[in-house]
Short mmCIF file of C-alpha atoms in Angstrom, two decimals:
data_model
loop_
_atom_site.label_atom_id
_atom_site.label_comp_id
_atom_site.label_asym_id
_atom_site.label_seq_id
_atom_site.Cartn_x
_atom_site.Cartn_y
_atom_site.Cartn_z
CA THR A 1 24.80 15.28 -24.24
CA GLN A 2 24.00 12.18 -21.76
CA MET A 3 20.56 11.48 -22.96
CA ILE A 4 21.74 11.36 -26.89
CA ALA A 5 24.25 9.35 -26.01
CA GLU A 6 21.92 6.85 -24.03
CA LEU A 7 19.11 7.03 -26.73
CA ILE A 8 22.00 5.80 -29.47
CA GLU A 9 22.46 3.13 -27.02
CA VAL A 10 19.33 1.83 -26.21
CA ASN A 11 18.44 1.82 -29.98
CA LYS A 12 21.46 -0.36 -30.75
CA GLU A 13 19.80 -3.12 -28.88
CA TYR A 14 16.75 -2.85 -30.95
CA MET A 15 18.97 -2.53 -33.80
CA ASP A 16 21.16 -5.21 -33.29
CA ALA A 17 18.02 -7.66 -32.64
CA GLY A 18 16.86 -6.47 -35.93
CA LEU A 19 13.91 -4.37 -34.68
CA THR A 20 14.66 -1.09 -35.62
CA ASN A 21 16.16 0.09 -38.47
CA GLU A 22 17.65 4.22 -37.78
CA LEU A 23 17.72 6.40 -35.56
CA VAL A 24 17.46 9.87 -36.80
CA ILE A 25 18.89 12.69 -34.39
CA GLU A 26 17.98 16.20 -35.03
CA SER A 27 19.63 18.36 -32.32
CA ALA A 28 20.91 21.86 -31.55
CA ASP A 29 20.31 24.26 -29.17
CA THR A 30 17.77 26.29 -30.98
CA ASP A 31 14.02 27.98 -30.57
CA VAL A 32 10.94 27.25 -31.42
CA ALA A 33 11.38 28.07 -35.49
CA GLY A 34 14.22 25.83 -35.02
CA GLN A 35 12.45 23.00 -33.54
CA ILE A 36 9.32 23.19 -35.61
CA GLN A 37 11.65 23.12 -38.88
CA GLN A 38 13.76 19.97 -37.06
CA LEU A 39 10.03 18.12 -36.54
CA GLN A 40 9.23 18.71 -40.39
CA ASN A 41 12.56 17.32 -41.03
CA LEU A 42 11.72 14.36 -39.46
CA MET A 43 8.24 14.54 -40.79
CA ALA A 44 9.81 14.81 -44.24
CA LYS A 45 11.59 11.38 -43.57
CA ASN A 46 8.80 9.68 -43.37
CA VAL A 47 9.74 8.48 -39.50
CA ASP A 48 7.15 6.12 -37.37
CA ALA A 49 8.05 7.87 -34.37
CA ILE A 50 9.12 10.76 -33.17
CA LEU A 51 10.52 11.89 -29.53
CA VAL A 52 10.74 15.46 -29.07
CA ASN A 53 12.37 17.28 -26.01
CA PRO A 54 10.27 20.80 -26.38
CA GLY A 55 11.72 24.14 -25.47
CA ASP A 56 8.35 25.66 -25.20
CA VAL A 57 4.64 24.68 -23.58
CA ASN A 58 2.82 25.69 -26.79
CA GLY A 59 5.14 26.92 -29.54
CA LEU A 60 5.41 22.99 -31.21
CA ASN A 61 1.56 22.12 -30.69
CA ALA A 62 0.47 22.85 -33.87
CA THR A 63 3.28 20.67 -35.80
CA LEU A 64 2.86 18.26 -33.40
CA THR A 65 -0.58 17.96 -34.17
CA GLU A 66 0.31 17.95 -37.93
CA ALA A 67 2.87 14.71 -36.75
CA VAL A 68 -0.02 12.71 -35.00
CA ASN A 69 -2.41 13.50 -38.00
CA LYS A 70 -0.06 11.52 -40.32
CA GLY A 71 -0.10 8.92 -37.99
CA ILE A 72 3.02 9.16 -36.54
CA ILE A 73 3.49 8.30 -32.20
CA VAL A 74 4.47 11.46 -30.81
CA ILE A 75 6.19 11.50 -27.52
CA SER A 76 7.46 14.21 -25.66
CA VAL A 77 10.35 13.42 -23.16
CA ASP A 78 11.11 15.17 -20.20
CA GLN A 79 8.74 17.82 -20.58
CA GLU A 80 4.90 17.39 -20.19
CA LEU A 81 2.80 18.81 -23.39
CA ASN A 82 -0.55 19.31 -23.22
CA VAL A 83 -1.65 18.22 -27.00
CA PRO A 84 -4.34 15.79 -28.09
CA GLY A 85 -2.37 12.43 -29.21
CA VAL A 86 0.97 13.52 -28.01
CA TYR A 87 2.19 11.16 -25.29
CA ASN A 88 4.70 12.58 -22.61
CA VAL A 89 7.23 10.60 -20.64
CA GLY A 90 9.25 11.83 -18.00
CA ILE A 91 9.26 12.78 -13.99
CA ASP A 92 6.39 15.18 -12.36
CA GLN A 93 8.26 18.12 -12.66
CA LYS A 94 6.07 20.11 -10.72
CA ALA A 95 6.40 17.32 -7.74
CA TRP A 96 10.40 17.09 -8.68
CA ALA A 97 10.33 21.05 -7.46
CA LYS A 98 8.24 20.23 -4.43
CA THR A 99 10.59 18.00 -2.84
CA SER A 100 13.46 20.16 -2.39
CA ALA A 101 11.26 23.28 -2.10
CA GLN A 102 9.49 21.41 1.05
CA TRP A 103 12.79 20.25 2.43
CA LEU A 104 14.24 23.93 2.68
CA ALA A 105 11.03 25.18 4.14
CA ASP A 106 11.61 22.37 7.01
CA LYS A 107 15.27 23.29 7.10
CA LEU A 108 14.01 26.78 7.56
CA GLY A 109 11.72 26.19 10.23
CA GLY A 110 9.42 27.66 7.82
CA LYS A 111 10.34 31.18 8.33
CA GLY A 112 13.16 33.04 6.54
CA GLU A 113 14.15 35.05 3.47
CA VAL A 114 14.52 33.32 0.37
CA VAL A 115 15.60 33.90 -3.27
CA GLN A 116 15.01 31.95 -6.07
CA ILE A 117 16.51 31.42 -9.65
CA GLU A 118 14.67 29.58 -11.94
CA GLY A 119 15.34 28.26 -15.67
CA PHE A 120 13.82 30.14 -18.71
CA PRO A 121 10.48 31.97 -17.91
CA GLY A 122 7.58 30.23 -20.31
CA HIS A 123 9.55 26.75 -20.36
CA PRO A 124 7.04 24.15 -20.01
CA ALA A 125 9.17 22.25 -17.02
CA ASN A 126 10.08 25.99 -15.59
CA VAL A 127 6.73 26.77 -15.52
CA ALA A 128 5.92 23.62 -13.61
CA ARG A 129 8.63 23.59 -11.23
CA MET A 130 8.04 27.19 -10.27
CA ASP A 131 4.26 26.53 -9.59
CA GLY A 132 5.37 23.91 -7.48
CA VAL A 133 7.84 25.74 -5.57
CA ALA A 134 5.09 28.57 -5.00
CA GLU A 135 2.95 25.74 -3.89
CA VAL A 136 5.00 25.14 -0.89
CA PHE A 137 6.21 28.25 0.21
CA ALA A 138 2.19 29.64 -0.10
CA LYS A 139 1.87 27.22 3.00
CA TYR A 140 4.33 29.12 5.20
CA PRO A 141 3.36 32.72 6.10
CA GLY A 142 6.90 33.19 7.77
CA ILE A 143 9.07 32.34 4.61
CA LYS A 144 9.50 35.68 1.97
CA VAL A 145 10.82 35.35 -1.15
CA LEU A 146 12.88 38.52 -1.78
CA ALA A 147 13.24 37.92 -4.93
CA THR A 148 13.58 35.55 -8.13
CA ASP A 149 15.82 35.81 -11.62
CA THR A 150 16.63 33.85 -14.59
CA GLY A 151 19.84 32.15 -14.39
CA LYS A 152 19.24 30.38 -17.97
CA TRP A 153 20.28 27.01 -16.67
CA ASP A 154 23.81 27.87 -17.09
CA GLU A 155 26.11 27.42 -14.35
CA ALA A 156 27.72 30.64 -14.94
CA THR A 157 24.74 33.06 -15.03
CA GLY A 158 23.80 31.13 -11.97
CA GLN A 159 27.18 32.31 -10.12
CA GLN A 160 26.50 36.00 -10.95
CA VAL A 161 22.89 35.77 -10.09
CA MET A 162 23.83 34.55 -6.78
CA SER A 163 26.55 36.86 -6.57
CA ASN A 164 24.47 39.42 -7.03
CA PHE A 165 21.54 38.26 -4.51
CA LEU A 166 24.61 37.70 -1.76
CA SER A 167 25.52 41.54 -2.21
CA ALA A 168 21.65 42.36 -2.32
CA TYR A 169 20.22 40.51 0.52
CA PRO A 170 23.15 39.98 2.74
CA ASN A 171 20.43 38.53 5.45
CA MET A 172 19.27 36.02 3.19
CA THR A 173 18.53 32.73 4.90
CA GLY A 174 17.99 30.34 2.36
CA TYR A 175 17.70 29.92 -1.89
CA TRP A 176 16.13 27.81 -4.39
CA THR A 177 17.39 26.43 -7.72
CA GLN A 178 17.36 24.42 -10.04
CA ASP A 179 19.69 22.28 -12.58
CA GLY A 180 22.95 23.10 -13.21
CA MET A 181 22.50 26.48 -11.60
CA ALA A 182 22.96 24.92 -8.44
CA ILE A 183 26.47 24.31 -9.10
CA GLY A 184 27.08 28.34 -9.72
CA ALA A 185 24.78 29.10 -6.88
CA LEU A 186 27.04 27.37 -4.34
CA GLN A 187 30.27 28.46 -5.79
CA ALA A 188 28.95 31.67 -5.25
CA VAL A 189 28.11 31.02 -1.74
CA MET A 190 31.70 29.63 -0.83
CA ALA A 191 33.52 32.77 -2.75
CA ALA A 192 31.35 35.09 -0.39
CA ASN A 193 31.72 33.03 2.44
CA PRO A 194 29.04 35.28 4.52
CA ALA A 195 29.05 34.68 8.13
CA VAL A 196 25.87 32.80 8.16
CA TRP A 197 25.64 30.73 4.80
CA PRO A 198 22.01 30.38 3.46
CA GLN A 199 20.81 26.91 3.11
CA GLY A 200 20.10 25.92 -0.44
CA VAL A 201 19.14 23.35 -2.65
CA GLY A 202 20.65 21.44 -5.54
CA GLU A 203 20.33 18.69 -8.27
CA GLY A 204 21.44 15.40 -8.62
CA ARG A 205 24.63 15.69 -10.55
CA CYS A 206 28.34 14.69 -9.80
CA GLN A 207 29.69 18.29 -10.04
CA TYR A 208 27.26 19.25 -7.47
CA LEU A 209 27.73 16.77 -4.86
CA LYS A 210 31.32 16.96 -4.91
CA LEU A 211 31.09 20.57 -4.56
CA TRP A 212 28.29 19.84 -1.47
CA GLN A 213 31.00 17.76 -0.12
CA GLU A 214 33.69 20.57 -0.56
CA ALA A 215 31.66 22.98 1.07
CA LEU A 216 31.24 21.06 4.30
CA THR A 217 34.63 20.93 4.56
CA MET A 218 34.02 24.96 4.82
CA ASN A 219 31.01 25.08 6.72
CA PRO A 220 29.92 21.56 8.42
CA ASP A 221 26.74 23.77 9.25
CA PHE A 222 25.81 24.11 5.60
CA ASP A 223 23.18 21.41 4.13
CA SER A 224 21.44 20.67 1.02
CA ILE A 225 19.22 18.18 -1.06
CA ALA A 226 19.81 17.22 -4.47
CA VAL A 227 16.82 15.52 -6.96
CA ALA A 228 17.87 13.83 -9.49
CA HIS A 229 16.28 14.63 -12.64
CA HIS A 230 17.35 12.15 -15.17
CA PRO A 231 18.35 12.02 -18.87
CA GLY A 232 17.07 8.29 -18.86
CA VAL A 233 13.07 9.13 -19.42
CA SER A 234 14.40 9.78 -22.97
CA PRO A 235 15.71 6.39 -23.77
CA THR A 236 12.85 5.30 -21.62
CA GLY A 237 10.34 7.15 -23.92
CA LEU A 238 12.55 5.13 -26.83
CA ARG A 239 11.20 1.52 -25.50
CA ILE A 240 7.87 2.75 -25.07
CA ALA A 241 7.41 4.25 -28.44
CA TYR A 242 9.18 0.62 -29.80
CA ASN A 243 6.38 -1.17 -27.93
CA MET A 244 3.55 0.86 -29.48
CA LEU A 245 5.31 0.76 -32.99
CA MET A 246 4.94 -3.25 -32.15
CA GLY A 247 1.24 -2.49 -32.05
CA LYS A 248 0.67 -2.87 -28.09
CA LYS A 249 -1.74 -0.90 -26.38
CA VAL A 250 -0.97 1.29 -23.70
CA ASP A 251 -2.71 0.77 -20.60
CA THR A 252 -4.27 4.18 -20.24
CA THR A 253 -5.43 3.53 -16.59
CA LYS A 254 -1.71 3.55 -15.90
CA LEU A 255 -0.85 7.35 -17.42
CA GLY A 256 -1.32 10.07 -15.46
CA GLY A 257 -0.78 14.30 -16.24
CA SER A 258 -2.54 17.15 -17.29
CA ASN A 259 -4.16 15.08 -20.17
CA GLY A 260 -3.98 11.75 -18.69
CA LEU A 261 -1.41 10.61 -21.60
CA SER A 262 1.85 10.86 -19.65
CA PHE A 263 3.83 8.24 -18.55
CA VAL A 264 5.22 9.58 -15.17
CA MET A 265 8.35 8.14 -14.20
CA PRO A 266 9.80 8.04 -10.65
CA LEU A 267 12.39 10.02 -9.46
CA ALA A 268 15.76 8.15 -9.69
CA ALA A 269 17.33 9.16 -6.79
CA VAL A 270 16.51 11.84 -3.90
CA ILE A 271 20.27 12.73 -2.11
CA THR A 272 20.21 14.46 1.45
CA GLY A 273 23.15 14.89 3.92
CA GLU A 274 22.19 11.58 5.31
CA ASN A 275 22.66 9.24 2.14
CA LEU A 276 25.05 11.92 0.52
CA ALA A 277 27.88 9.34 0.40
CA ASP A 278 25.94 7.16 -1.36
CA GLY A 279 25.24 9.42 -3.82
CA LEU A 280 28.91 10.22 -4.64
CA LYS A 281 28.97 6.01 -5.04
CA MET A 282 27.05 6.48 -7.72
CA CYS A 283 28.98 8.97 -9.19
CA ASP A 284 32.27 6.41 -9.36
CA GLY A 285 33.93 6.63 -12.20
CA LYS A 286 31.47 8.95 -14.03
CA PRO A 287 32.51 12.31 -15.13
CA ASP A 288 31.61 15.71 -13.53
CA ALA A 289 28.57 16.20 -15.71
CA TYR A 290 26.99 12.96 -14.93
CA LEU A 291 23.29 13.25 -13.87
CA LEU A 292 21.95 10.38 -11.68
CA ASP A 293 20.21 8.42 -13.58
CA ASP A 294 17.90 5.53 -14.40
CA ILE A 295 16.32 3.96 -17.76
CA MET A 296 13.74 1.71 -17.65
CA THR A 297 14.24 -2.38 -19.17
CA ASP A 298 12.18 -3.40 -21.66
CA ASP A 299 10.28 -5.86 -18.94
CA GLU A 300 9.78 -3.11 -17.00
CA VAL A 301 7.59 -0.71 -19.44
CA GLN A 302 5.28 -3.77 -20.08
CA GLN A 303 3.45 -2.47 -17.00
CA TYR A 304 2.10 0.69 -19.28
CA PHE A 305 1.14 -1.65 -21.70
CA VAL A 306 -2.15 -4.13 -21.38
CA LYS A 307 -1.15 -7.67 -21.07
#
């Protein structure tokens, strides 16, 4: 919701200046077949550029290739795909996950028993994230992963999975999770209130930061980290697409990723116990669902184009 609102807002700048004439949005909680149909709808409208947030790492490849072959600029936002001709705009999902996994490993002194709550297995972001977490934990033979389950990127499901874990593994010392599931996981810990709380990671959204602050009133020894995965990558992708449509040449030496076609965005924020107050200040006047965010300006995206 935040991502779409920001897309409309940024596009309005270009529309008001007479530079773009329409932003077509096809959005629904849908599967691969549904996303393929949405892409076909956009191609049928003869759009000049497509921003897609893919729900599968390979499922859309043939359709995206079809769009590229029609001369449409195609940008995958938020999730990195490895499709010839398709650009990616987003954070480094693997590095994003490694940031909090490393914090947890350090917090536990390199040893302990942890559980993991992942998003959707097979989803490109989830695959990259879990690879990153595994990479970090592999450096610490003293860290034992007791179990991994899916919370389906859903707060309530994350809470149920964590409740089950707390019952099954009363001696766990830590947990790693992601996105809104972190809210559910911490709610489960607070509800169970075990004698020794496991240390856990969160995500940079206002509801989590407020819950973390509340958790500290129950247990001052609890600690966490909230790494922002910001929706602003999508409107930033719109700015990049606009500049490409204006004929500007991408400086590929500034790109990274698996196929060298990724505009890798810096993280918007990393909140720890030391700067939790700053994170909460960023939430002033924002709804609980707000994710700590950053959208590049048109001037800032020029760094990715040949001068």
